[in-house]
Amino acid sequence: MISKLTELIEIARRKPMCRIAVAAAEDKEVLKALKEAVELQIVHPILVGNKRAIADIARSIDFDLKGIETIDHNGSTSGLAEIAVSLVKKGEADILMKGFLNTGELLKAVLDKHNGIRATQVLSHVAFMESPYYHKLLGVTDVAMNIAPDLDTKTHIIRNAAEASRKLGTDNPKVAVVAAVETVNPKMEATVHAAMLKEMNREGKLTGCIVEGPFALDIAVDKQAALHKGIDNAVAGDSDIILVPDIEAGNILYKALNFLGGAASAAIVMGASAPIVLTSRSDDERSKLLSVALAAVIR
Ligand code: COD
């Protein structure tokens, strides 16, 4: 079981190098992360974007692009996303990475009915967080793709995150479905969904993980807080994955952990024919490198 994000780099280095298609590669943090990933022999990039801008940034960070393919595209960012996605579709790349473009634009190209790379019913994002205040990696899902998932979509989000967690070595990940409270309140949809997801898990309709909830966040991550509230089960205080109610709650939790909580993170989108590195534009180079390593480990 992986407990520190840096282990991802060690594991990725032991695997054969993979090819990564980067949409809108003209981004300093993206290129810095790729430079390091190349030096560590984790990936071989194919850069898509404005060739001159890419070359200028590469020069400024001493990234030697010799032997690295750059596909020059100066048109729309949606066209650029389509080119990067097509490289994965044609089997010329093993990982897709978002550079300096809008998340929605890349995801639309990924989901396109004819030219996209959708491989399962629902694609979803999972971020693995390493917090100084938690005893293991914590998967948080979905903080970046599914906006307001219904119950069925949440089952797929759990499946995708659990699959990622299993690939990191946690056989039967513990999933906490979080809400504002730990009791079911019909006026709070997240609590109703949590109870239903737990029931589906008990009935064998949602397998490969242990689902509990509704939990307030403290119960999911702090055993003492859970015991104090009279909740004692395998998931309380020892969650591997947190399922958030919607993108707003998730994105705020993710950024609070990163910017206020001293956490490090690695994140990908699961459910496409290749893992997608989809870090936020404000994520630093380290987070981007860790996400590339995560994708290389999971693919
Ligand atoms: N998985 C599989 N198929 C999907 C998914 C999904 N998660 N989402 C939509 N689809 C399919 C639909 O079934 C439909 O067939 C087609 O795609 C279009 O569906 P729409 O019209 O709902 O989707 P879009 O193209 O308007 O938007 C999809 C996005 C993923 C772009 C959208 O949900 C989105 O903008 N998400 C938030 C992205 C974002 O801004 N993140 C910011 C945080 S970094």
mmCIF file of C-alpha atoms and ligand atoms in Angstrom:
data_model
loop_
_atom_site.group_PDB
_atom_site.id
_atom_site.type_symbol
_atom_site.label_atom_id
_atom_site.label_comp_id
_atom_site.label_asym_id
_atom_site.label_seq_id
_atom_site.Cartn_x
_atom_site.Cartn_y
_atom_site.Cartn_z
ATOM 1 C CA MET A 1 0.000 0.000 0.000
ATOM 2 C CA ILE A 2 1.348 3.418 -0.957
ATOM 3 C CA SER A 3 1.359 5.804 1.992
ATOM 4 C CA LYS A 4 3.451 8.696 0.632
ATOM 5 C CA LEU A 5 3.045 10.391 -2.748
ATOM 6 C CA THR A 6 6.792 10.286 -3.431
ATOM 7 C CA GLU A 7 6.502 6.484 -3.601
ATOM 8 C CA LEU A 8 4.570 7.022 -6.843
ATOM 9 C CA ILE A 9 7.733 8.359 -8.449
ATOM 10 C CA GLU A 10 9.768 5.346 -7.349
ATOM 11 C CA ILE A 11 7.155 2.892 -8.646
ATOM 12 C CA ALA A 12 6.711 4.785 -11.929
ATOM 13 C CA ARG A 13 10.491 4.732 -12.480
ATOM 14 C CA ARG A 14 10.529 0.941 -12.254
ATOM 15 C CA LYS A 15 7.867 0.632 -14.983
ATOM 16 C CA PRO A 16 8.499 0.942 -18.731
ATOM 17 C CA MET A 17 8.417 4.600 -19.825
ATOM 18 C CA CYS A 18 5.057 5.742 -21.142
ATOM 19 C CA ARG A 19 4.071 8.297 -23.754
ATOM 20 C CA ILE A 20 2.161 11.337 -22.587
ATOM 21 C CA ALA A 21 0.227 13.679 -24.909
ATOM 22 C CA VAL A 22 0.092 17.193 -23.491
ATOM 23 C CA ALA A 23 -2.669 19.562 -24.620
ATOM 24 C CA ALA A 24 -1.537 23.240 -24.583
ATOM 25 C CA ALA A 25 1.954 22.474 -23.350
ATOM 26 C CA GLU A 26 2.939 26.169 -23.320
ATOM 27 C CA ASP A 27 2.822 26.380 -19.538
ATOM 28 C CA LYS A 28 5.879 26.832 -17.348
ATOM 29 C CA GLU A 29 4.737 24.615 -14.451
ATOM 30 C CA VAL A 30 3.634 21.882 -16.858
ATOM 31 C CA LEU A 31 6.946 21.949 -18.726
ATOM 32 C CA LYS A 32 8.945 22.010 -15.477
ATOM 33 C CA ALA A 33 7.067 18.927 -14.275
ATOM 34 C CA LEU A 34 7.575 17.196 -17.619
ATOM 35 C CA LYS A 35 11.282 18.051 -17.626
ATOM 36 C CA GLU A 36 11.644 16.311 -14.280
ATOM 37 C CA ALA A 37 9.483 13.367 -15.379
ATOM 38 C CA VAL A 38 11.694 12.961 -18.465
ATOM 39 C CA GLU A 39 14.881 13.136 -16.381
ATOM 40 C CA LEU A 40 13.411 10.505 -14.057
ATOM 41 C CA GLN A 41 12.644 8.395 -17.151
ATOM 42 C CA ILE A 42 8.946 8.153 -16.315
ATOM 43 C CA VAL A 43 7.487 9.569 -19.526
ATOM 44 C CA HIS A 44 8.221 10.475 -23.090
ATOM 45 C CA PRO A 45 6.131 13.589 -23.927
ATOM 46 C CA ILE A 46 4.377 14.590 -27.140
ATOM 47 C CA LEU A 47 3.756 18.319 -26.815
ATOM 48 C CA VAL A 48 0.771 19.907 -28.551
ATOM 49 C CA GLY A 49 0.477 23.686 -28.721
ATOM 50 C CA ASN A 50 2.203 26.825 -29.907
ATOM 51 C CA LYS A 51 5.649 25.527 -30.874
ATOM 52 C CA ARG A 52 7.409 28.858 -30.474
ATOM 53 C CA ALA A 53 5.916 29.522 -27.017
ATOM 54 C CA ILE A 54 6.770 25.972 -25.942
ATOM 55 C CA ALA A 55 10.357 26.375 -27.157
ATOM 56 C CA ASP A 56 10.729 29.765 -25.392
ATOM 57 C CA ILE A 57 9.527 28.402 -22.054
ATOM 58 C CA ALA A 58 11.606 25.227 -22.453
ATOM 59 C CA ARG A 59 14.724 27.345 -23.043
ATOM 60 C CA SER A 60 14.009 29.450 -19.947
ATOM 61 C CA ILE A 61 13.955 26.328 -17.748
ATOM 62 C CA ASP A 62 16.814 24.461 -19.486
ATOM 63 C CA PHE A 63 14.519 21.782 -20.832
ATOM 64 C CA ASP A 64 16.240 20.294 -23.880
ATOM 65 C CA LEU A 65 13.482 19.400 -26.367
ATOM 66 C CA LYS A 66 15.800 17.406 -28.622
ATOM 67 C CA GLY A 67 14.066 14.117 -29.469
ATOM 68 C CA ILE A 68 10.724 15.348 -28.127
ATOM 69 C CA GLU A 69 7.937 15.656 -30.682
ATOM 70 C CA THR A 70 6.082 18.974 -30.739
ATOM 71 C CA ILE A 71 2.880 19.308 -32.746
ATOM 72 C CA ASP A 72 2.457 22.954 -33.664
ATOM 73 C CA HIS A 73 -1.109 24.223 -33.289
ATOM 74 C CA ASN A 74 -2.027 27.874 -33.125
ATOM 75 C CA GLY A 75 -5.780 27.570 -33.648
ATOM 76 C CA SER A 76 -8.530 27.183 -31.076
ATOM 77 C CA THR A 77 -7.834 25.443 -27.766
ATOM 78 C CA SER A 78 -10.679 23.025 -28.504
ATOM 79 C CA GLY A 79 -8.869 22.003 -31.715
ATOM 80 C CA LEU A 80 -5.710 21.558 -29.732
ATOM 81 C CA ALA A 81 -7.523 19.365 -27.165
ATOM 82 C CA GLU A 82 -8.866 17.248 -30.047
ATOM 83 C CA ILE A 83 -5.346 16.657 -31.392
ATOM 84 C CA ALA A 84 -4.049 15.536 -27.975
ATOM 85 C CA VAL A 85 -7.058 13.236 -27.462
ATOM 86 C CA SER A 86 -6.606 11.766 -30.950
ATOM 87 C CA LEU A 87 -3.040 10.732 -30.056
ATOM 88 C CA VAL A 88 -4.437 8.582 -27.248
ATOM 89 C CA LYS A 89 -7.214 7.251 -29.472
ATOM 90 C CA LYS A 90 -4.705 6.216 -32.159
ATOM 91 C CA GLY A 91 -2.594 4.426 -29.534
ATOM 92 C CA GLU A 92 0.265 6.901 -29.910
ATOM 93 C CA ALA A 93 0.054 8.069 -26.285
ATOM 94 C CA ASP A 94 -0.625 6.208 -23.020
ATOM 95 C CA ILE A 95 -1.544 9.214 -20.864
ATOM 96 C CA LEU A 96 -3.304 12.512 -21.618
ATOM 97 C CA MET A 97 -2.292 15.665 -19.774
ATOM 98 C CA LYS A 98 -3.978 19.045 -19.485
ATOM 99 C CA GLY A 99 -1.730 22.038 -20.024
ATOM 100 C CA PHE A 100 -2.732 25.685 -20.185
ATOM 101 C CA LEU A 101 -6.355 25.348 -21.254
ATOM 102 C CA ASN A 102 -9.753 25.223 -19.714
ATOM 103 C CA THR A 103 -10.689 21.936 -17.990
ATOM 104 C CA GLY A 104 -14.097 21.902 -19.690
ATOM 105 C CA GLU A 105 -12.525 22.231 -23.144
ATOM 106 C CA LEU A 106 -10.277 19.227 -22.637
ATOM 107 C CA LEU A 107 -13.069 17.141 -21.114
ATOM 108 C CA LYS A 108 -15.443 17.902 -23.991
ATOM 109 C CA ALA A 109 -12.858 16.517 -26.421
ATOM 110 C CA VAL A 110 -12.386 13.472 -24.180
ATOM 111 C CA LEU A 111 -16.157 12.829 -24.055
ATOM 112 C CA ASP A 112 -16.850 13.451 -27.755
ATOM 113 C CA LYS A 113 -19.085 10.612 -29.018
ATOM 114 C CA HIS A 114 -17.081 9.948 -32.190
ATOM 115 C CA ASN A 115 -13.561 11.133 -31.519
ATOM 116 C CA GLY A 116 -13.374 10.885 -27.728
ATOM 117 C CA ILE A 117 -11.744 8.283 -25.483
ATOM 118 C CA ARG A 118 -14.566 7.436 -23.102
ATOM 119 C CA ALA A 119 -14.125 3.806 -21.971
ATOM 120 C CA THR A 120 -16.651 3.434 -19.145
ATOM 121 C CA GLN A 121 -20.102 4.840 -18.436
ATOM 122 C CA VAL A 122 -18.858 7.669 -16.227
ATOM 123 C CA LEU A 123 -15.502 9.399 -16.156
ATOM 124 C CA SER A 124 -14.538 10.955 -12.848
ATOM 125 C CA HIS A 125 -11.722 12.725 -11.102
ATOM 126 C CA VAL A 126 -9.899 11.493 -8.018
ATOM 127 C CA ALA A 127 -7.241 13.377 -6.085
ATOM 128 C CA PHE A 128 -4.956 11.524 -3.684
ATOM 129 C CA MET A 129 -3.983 13.852 -0.856
ATOM 130 C CA GLU A 130 -1.097 13.511 1.565
ATOM 131 C CA SER A 131 -1.943 15.597 4.615
ATOM 132 C CA PRO A 132 0.400 16.123 7.566
ATOM 133 C CA TYR A 133 -2.661 15.564 9.775
ATOM 134 C CA TYR A 134 -3.777 12.190 8.361
ATOM 135 C CA HIS A 135 -2.095 8.821 8.704
ATOM 136 C CA LYS A 136 -2.366 7.681 5.057
ATOM 137 C CA LEU A 137 -3.210 8.878 1.568
ATOM 138 C CA LEU A 138 -6.749 10.147 1.233
ATOM 139 C CA GLY A 139 -8.565 9.917 -2.091
ATOM 140 C CA VAL A 140 -11.041 12.769 -2.595
ATOM 141 C CA THR A 141 -13.610 12.421 -5.377
ATOM 142 C CA ASP A 142 -15.006 14.070 -7.525
ATOM 143 C CA VAL A 143 -13.588 17.556 -7.134
ATOM 144 C CA ALA A 144 -13.185 18.525 -10.809
ATOM 145 C CA MET A 145 -15.407 16.764 -13.326
ATOM 146 C CA ASN A 146 -18.938 15.725 -12.344
ATOM 147 C CA ILE A 147 -20.766 18.863 -11.303
ATOM 148 C CA ALA A 148 -23.813 17.622 -9.381
ATOM 149 C CA PRO A 149 -23.791 13.822 -9.622
ATOM 150 C CA ASP A 150 -27.023 11.876 -9.111
ATOM 151 C CA LEU A 151 -27.094 8.627 -7.160
ATOM 152 C CA ASP A 152 -26.242 6.431 -10.137
ATOM 153 C CA THR A 153 -23.325 8.673 -11.145
ATOM 154 C CA LYS A 154 -22.039 8.506 -7.558
ATOM 155 C CA THR A 155 -21.895 4.694 -7.772
ATOM 156 C CA HIS A 156 -19.608 5.062 -10.808
ATOM 157 C CA ILE A 157 -17.502 7.733 -9.124
ATOM 158 C CA ILE A 158 -16.968 5.364 -6.186
ATOM 159 C CA ARG A 159 -16.099 2.482 -8.551
ATOM 160 C CA ASN A 160 -13.531 4.605 -10.403
ATOM 161 C CA ALA A 161 -11.893 5.905 -7.223
ATOM 162 C CA ALA A 162 -11.881 2.437 -5.643
ATOM 163 C CA GLU A 163 -10.227 1.033 -8.761
ATOM 164 C CA ALA A 164 -7.504 3.690 -8.533
ATOM 165 C CA SER A 165 -7.055 2.983 -4.832
ATOM 166 C CA ARG A 166 -6.766 -0.766 -5.463
ATOM 167 C CA LYS A 167 -4.114 -0.083 -8.113
ATOM 168 C CA LEU A 168 -2.191 1.775 -5.405
ATOM 169 C CA GLY A 169 -2.364 -1.357 -3.247
ATOM 170 C CA THR A 170 -5.434 -0.914 -1.039
ATOM 171 C CA ASP A 171 -7.431 -4.098 -1.679
ATOM 172 C CA ASN A 172 -10.795 -3.127 -0.265
ATOM 173 C CA PRO A 173 -10.736 0.669 0.106
ATOM 174 C CA LYS A 174 -12.859 2.275 2.806
ATOM 175 C CA VAL A 175 -15.177 4.875 1.311
ATOM 176 C CA ALA A 176 -16.750 7.588 3.460
ATOM 177 C CA VAL A 177 -19.699 9.343 1.860
ATOM 178 C CA VAL A 178 -19.569 12.769 3.454
ATOM 179 C CA ALA A 179 -22.292 15.287 4.129
ATOM 180 C CA ALA A 180 -22.917 17.990 6.733
ATOM 181 C CA VAL A 181 -24.274 15.561 9.326
ATOM 182 C CA GLU A 182 -24.187 11.854 10.160
ATOM 183 C CA THR A 183 -27.921 11.305 10.233
ATOM 184 C CA VAL A 184 -30.240 11.001 7.244
ATOM 185 C CA ASN A 185 -32.191 14.197 6.654
ATOM 186 C CA PRO A 186 -34.562 14.097 3.647
ATOM 187 C CA LYS A 187 -33.858 17.808 3.101
ATOM 188 C CA MET A 188 -30.145 17.076 2.640
ATOM 189 C CA GLU A 189 -29.759 15.001 -0.521
ATOM 190 C CA ALA A 190 -26.162 14.070 0.286
ATOM 191 C CA THR A 191 -27.275 12.248 3.445
ATOM 192 C CA VAL A 192 -30.006 10.348 1.575
ATOM 193 C CA HIS A 193 -27.549 9.325 -1.160
ATOM 194 C CA ALA A 194 -25.025 8.250 1.466
ATOM 195 C CA ALA A 195 -27.493 5.900 3.130
ATOM 196 C CA MET A 196 -28.497 4.442 -0.260
ATOM 197 C CA LEU A 197 -24.871 3.943 -1.357
ATOM 198 C CA LYS A 198 -24.116 2.162 1.925
ATOM 199 C CA GLU A 199 -27.172 -0.063 1.385
ATOM 200 C CA MET A 200 -26.095 -0.881 -2.205
ATOM 201 C CA ASN A 201 -22.692 -1.840 -0.876
ATOM 202 C CA ARG A 202 -24.255 -4.124 1.751
ATOM 203 C CA GLU A 203 -26.486 -5.726 -0.915
ATOM 204 C CA GLY A 204 -23.497 -6.496 -3.133
ATOM 205 C CA LYS A 205 -24.501 -3.990 -5.847
ATOM 206 C CA LEU A 206 -21.443 -1.822 -5.241
ATOM 207 C CA THR A 207 -18.458 -4.047 -4.658
ATOM 208 C CA GLY A 208 -14.678 -3.867 -4.240
ATOM 209 C CA CYS A 209 -14.874 -1.373 -1.381
ATOM 210 C CA ILE A 210 -16.541 -0.763 2.005
ATOM 211 C CA VAL A 211 -18.987 2.140 1.967
ATOM 212 C CA GLU A 212 -20.150 4.027 5.081
ATOM 213 C CA GLY A 213 -22.110 7.224 5.571
ATOM 214 C CA PRO A 214 -23.507 9.713 5.908
ATOM 215 C CA PHE A 215 -20.467 11.037 7.749
ATOM 216 C CA ALA A 216 -19.551 14.588 8.626
ATOM 217 C CA LEU A 217 -15.914 15.060 7.561
ATOM 218 C CA ASP A 218 -14.529 14.797 11.114
ATOM 219 C CA ILE A 219 -15.983 11.303 11.457
ATOM 220 C CA ALA A 220 -14.406 10.212 8.186
ATOM 221 C CA VAL A 221 -10.887 11.217 9.218
ATOM 222 C CA ASP A 222 -10.724 11.274 13.021
ATOM 223 C CA LYS A 223 -11.378 8.155 15.104
ATOM 224 C CA GLN A 224 -11.730 10.096 18.367
ATOM 225 C CA ALA A 225 -14.287 12.458 16.866
ATOM 226 C CA ALA A 226 -16.211 9.463 15.547
ATOM 227 C CA LEU A 227 -16.139 7.642 18.886
ATOM 228 C CA HIS A 228 -17.177 10.835 20.642
ATOM 229 C CA LYS A 229 -20.238 10.962 18.367
ATOM 230 C CA GLY A 230 -20.946 7.277 19.061
ATOM 231 C CA ILE A 231 -19.828 6.004 15.650
ATOM 232 C CA ASP A 232 -17.525 3.007 15.603
ATOM 233 C CA ASN A 233 -16.963 1.136 12.367
ATOM 234 C CA ALA A 234 -14.093 0.208 10.044
ATOM 235 C CA VAL A 235 -14.350 3.349 7.907
ATOM 236 C CA ALA A 236 -14.804 5.990 10.632
ATOM 237 C CA GLY A 237 -11.453 7.703 11.225
ATOM 238 C CA ASP A 238 -9.702 5.441 8.706
ATOM 239 C CA SER A 239 -11.181 6.370 5.306
ATOM 240 C CA ASP A 240 -9.223 5.726 2.120
ATOM 241 C CA ILE A 241 -11.654 7.656 -0.059
ATOM 242 C CA ILE A 242 -13.983 10.574 0.607
ATOM 243 C CA LEU A 243 -16.948 10.898 -1.748
ATOM 244 C CA VAL A 244 -18.062 14.529 -1.723
ATOM 245 C CA PRO A 245 -21.642 15.616 -2.535
ATOM 246 C CA ASP A 246 -20.782 17.800 -5.530
ATOM 247 C CA ILE A 247 -18.026 19.687 -7.336
ATOM 248 C CA GLU A 248 -18.354 22.794 -5.150
ATOM 249 C CA ALA A 249 -17.857 20.945 -1.867
ATOM 250 C CA GLY A 250 -15.102 18.836 -3.423
ATOM 251 C CA ASN A 251 -13.172 21.654 -5.010
ATOM 252 C CA ILE A 252 -13.287 23.697 -1.814
ATOM 253 C CA LEU A 253 -12.109 20.694 0.251
ATOM 254 C CA TYR A 254 -9.304 19.989 -2.230
ATOM 255 C CA LYS A 255 -8.075 23.583 -2.261
ATOM 256 C CA ALA A 256 -8.441 23.970 1.517
ATOM 257 C CA LEU A 257 -6.288 20.867 2.041
ATOM 258 C CA ASN A 258 -3.692 22.125 -0.447
ATOM 259 C CA PHE A 259 -3.536 25.826 0.358
ATOM 260 C CA LEU A 260 -4.419 25.939 4.056
ATOM 261 C CA GLY A 261 -3.776 22.386 5.257
ATOM 262 C CA GLY A 262 -0.238 21.819 3.968
ATOM 263 C CA ALA A 263 -1.270 18.803 1.890
ATOM 264 C CA ALA A 264 0.388 17.553 -1.277
ATOM 265 C CA SER A 265 -1.698 15.978 -3.998
ATOM 266 C CA ALA A 266 -1.727 13.909 -7.162
ATOM 267 C CA ALA A 267 -4.832 13.719 -9.299
ATOM 268 C CA ILE A 268 -6.212 11.987 -12.380
ATOM 269 C CA VAL A 269 -9.410 11.327 -14.272
ATOM 270 C CA MET A 270 -10.424 7.673 -14.376
ATOM 271 C CA GLY A 271 -12.745 5.950 -16.844
ATOM 272 C CA ALA A 272 -11.191 6.969 -20.166
ATOM 273 C CA SER A 273 -9.096 4.617 -22.279
ATOM 274 C CA ALA A 274 -6.027 6.265 -20.699
ATOM 275 C CA PRO A 275 -5.506 8.103 -17.410
ATOM 276 C CA ILE A 276 -5.862 11.859 -17.699
ATOM 277 C CA VAL A 277 -3.652 14.229 -15.728
ATOM 278 C CA LEU A 278 -5.976 17.073 -14.916
ATOM 279 C CA THR A 279 -4.384 19.331 -12.366
ATOM 280 C CA SER A 280 -5.633 22.804 -11.715
ATOM 281 C CA ARG A 281 -3.734 25.695 -13.322
ATOM 282 C CA SER A 282 -2.810 26.889 -9.832
ATOM 283 C CA ASP A 283 -1.322 23.507 -8.844
ATOM 284 C CA ASP A 284 2.452 23.703 -8.581
ATOM 285 C CA GLU A 285 5.074 21.798 -10.533
ATOM 286 C CA ARG A 286 5.426 19.179 -7.759
ATOM 287 C CA SER A 287 1.722 18.378 -7.835
ATOM 288 C CA LYS A 288 1.854 18.078 -11.624
ATOM 289 C CA LEU A 289 4.880 15.747 -11.451
ATOM 290 C CA LEU A 290 3.183 13.584 -8.796
ATOM 291 C CA SER A 291 0.061 13.414 -10.959
ATOM 292 C CA VAL A 292 2.097 12.293 -13.968
ATOM 293 C CA ALA A 293 3.677 9.598 -11.773
ATOM 294 C CA LEU A 294 0.220 8.584 -10.500
ATOM 295 C CA ALA A 295 -1.022 8.207 -14.074
ATOM 296 C CA ALA A 296 2.041 6.145 -14.996
ATOM 297 C CA VAL A 297 1.483 3.837 -11.992
ATOM 298 C CA ILE A 298 -2.242 3.422 -12.593
ATOM 299 C CA ARG A 299 -2.361 2.945 -16.348
HETATM 300 N N1 COD B 1 -18.654 10.709 -17.852
HETATM 301 C C1 COD B 1 -19.098 10.181 -19.004
HETATM 302 N N2 COD B 1 -19.858 10.868 -19.868
HETATM 303 C C2 COD B 1 -20.193 12.129 -19.553
HETATM 304 C C3 COD B 1 -19.749 12.758 -18.369
HETATM 305 C C4 COD B 1 -18.954 11.980 -17.505
HETATM 306 N N3 COD B 1 -18.472 12.471 -16.347
HETATM 307 N N4 COD B 1 -20.223 14.036 -18.346
HETATM 308 C C5 COD B 1 -20.948 14.193 -19.475
HETATM 309 N N5 COD B 1 -20.920 13.045 -20.189
HETATM 310 C C6 COD B 1 -21.558 12.792 -21.499
HETATM 311 C C7 COD B 1 -23.056 12.955 -21.405
HETATM 312 O O1 COD B 1 -23.664 11.734 -21.092
HETATM 313 C C8 COD B 1 -23.385 13.379 -22.828
HETATM 314 O O2 COD B 1 -23.476 12.260 -23.668
HETATM 315 C C9 COD B 1 -22.175 14.181 -23.241
HETATM 316 O O3 COD B 1 -21.097 13.772 -22.409
HETATM 317 C C10 COD B 1 -22.393 15.671 -23.059
HETATM 318 O O4 COD B 1 -22.936 15.880 -21.771
HETATM 319 P P1 COD B 1 -23.106 17.324 -21.105
HETATM 320 O O5 COD B 1 -23.789 18.204 -22.091
HETATM 321 O O6 COD B 1 -23.645 17.194 -19.730
HETATM 322 O O7 COD B 1 -21.609 17.683 -20.927
HETATM 323 P P2 COD B 1 -20.752 18.892 -21.376
HETATM 324 O O8 COD B 1 -19.927 18.498 -22.547
HETATM 325 O O9 COD B 1 -21.508 20.169 -21.441
HETATM 326 O O10 COD B 1 -19.818 18.988 -20.066
HETATM 327 C C11 COD B 1 -19.082 17.913 -19.585
HETATM 328 C C12 COD B 1 -18.053 18.516 -18.653
HETATM 329 C C13 COD B 1 -17.209 17.420 -18.042
HETATM 330 C C14 COD B 1 -17.166 19.447 -19.468
HETATM 331 C C15 COD B 1 -18.804 19.310 -17.535
HETATM 332 O O11 COD B 1 -19.441 18.396 -16.716
HETATM 333 C C16 COD B 1 -17.940 20.259 -16.798
HETATM 334 O O12 COD B 1 -17.747 21.391 -17.211
HETATM 335 N N6 COD B 1 -17.424 19.826 -15.609
HETATM 336 C C17 COD B 1 -16.657 20.674 -14.740
HETATM 337 C C18 COD B 1 -15.280 20.936 -15.282
HETATM 338 C C19 COD B 1 -14.629 22.063 -14.534
HETATM 339 O O13 COD B 1 -14.855 23.211 -14.812
HETATM 340 N N7 COD B 1 -13.828 21.762 -13.535
HETATM 341 C C20 COD B 1 -13.221 22.795 -12.776
HETATM 342 C C21 COD B 1 -12.410 22.306 -11.677
HETATM 343 S S1 COD B 1 -10.705 22.174 -12.099
#
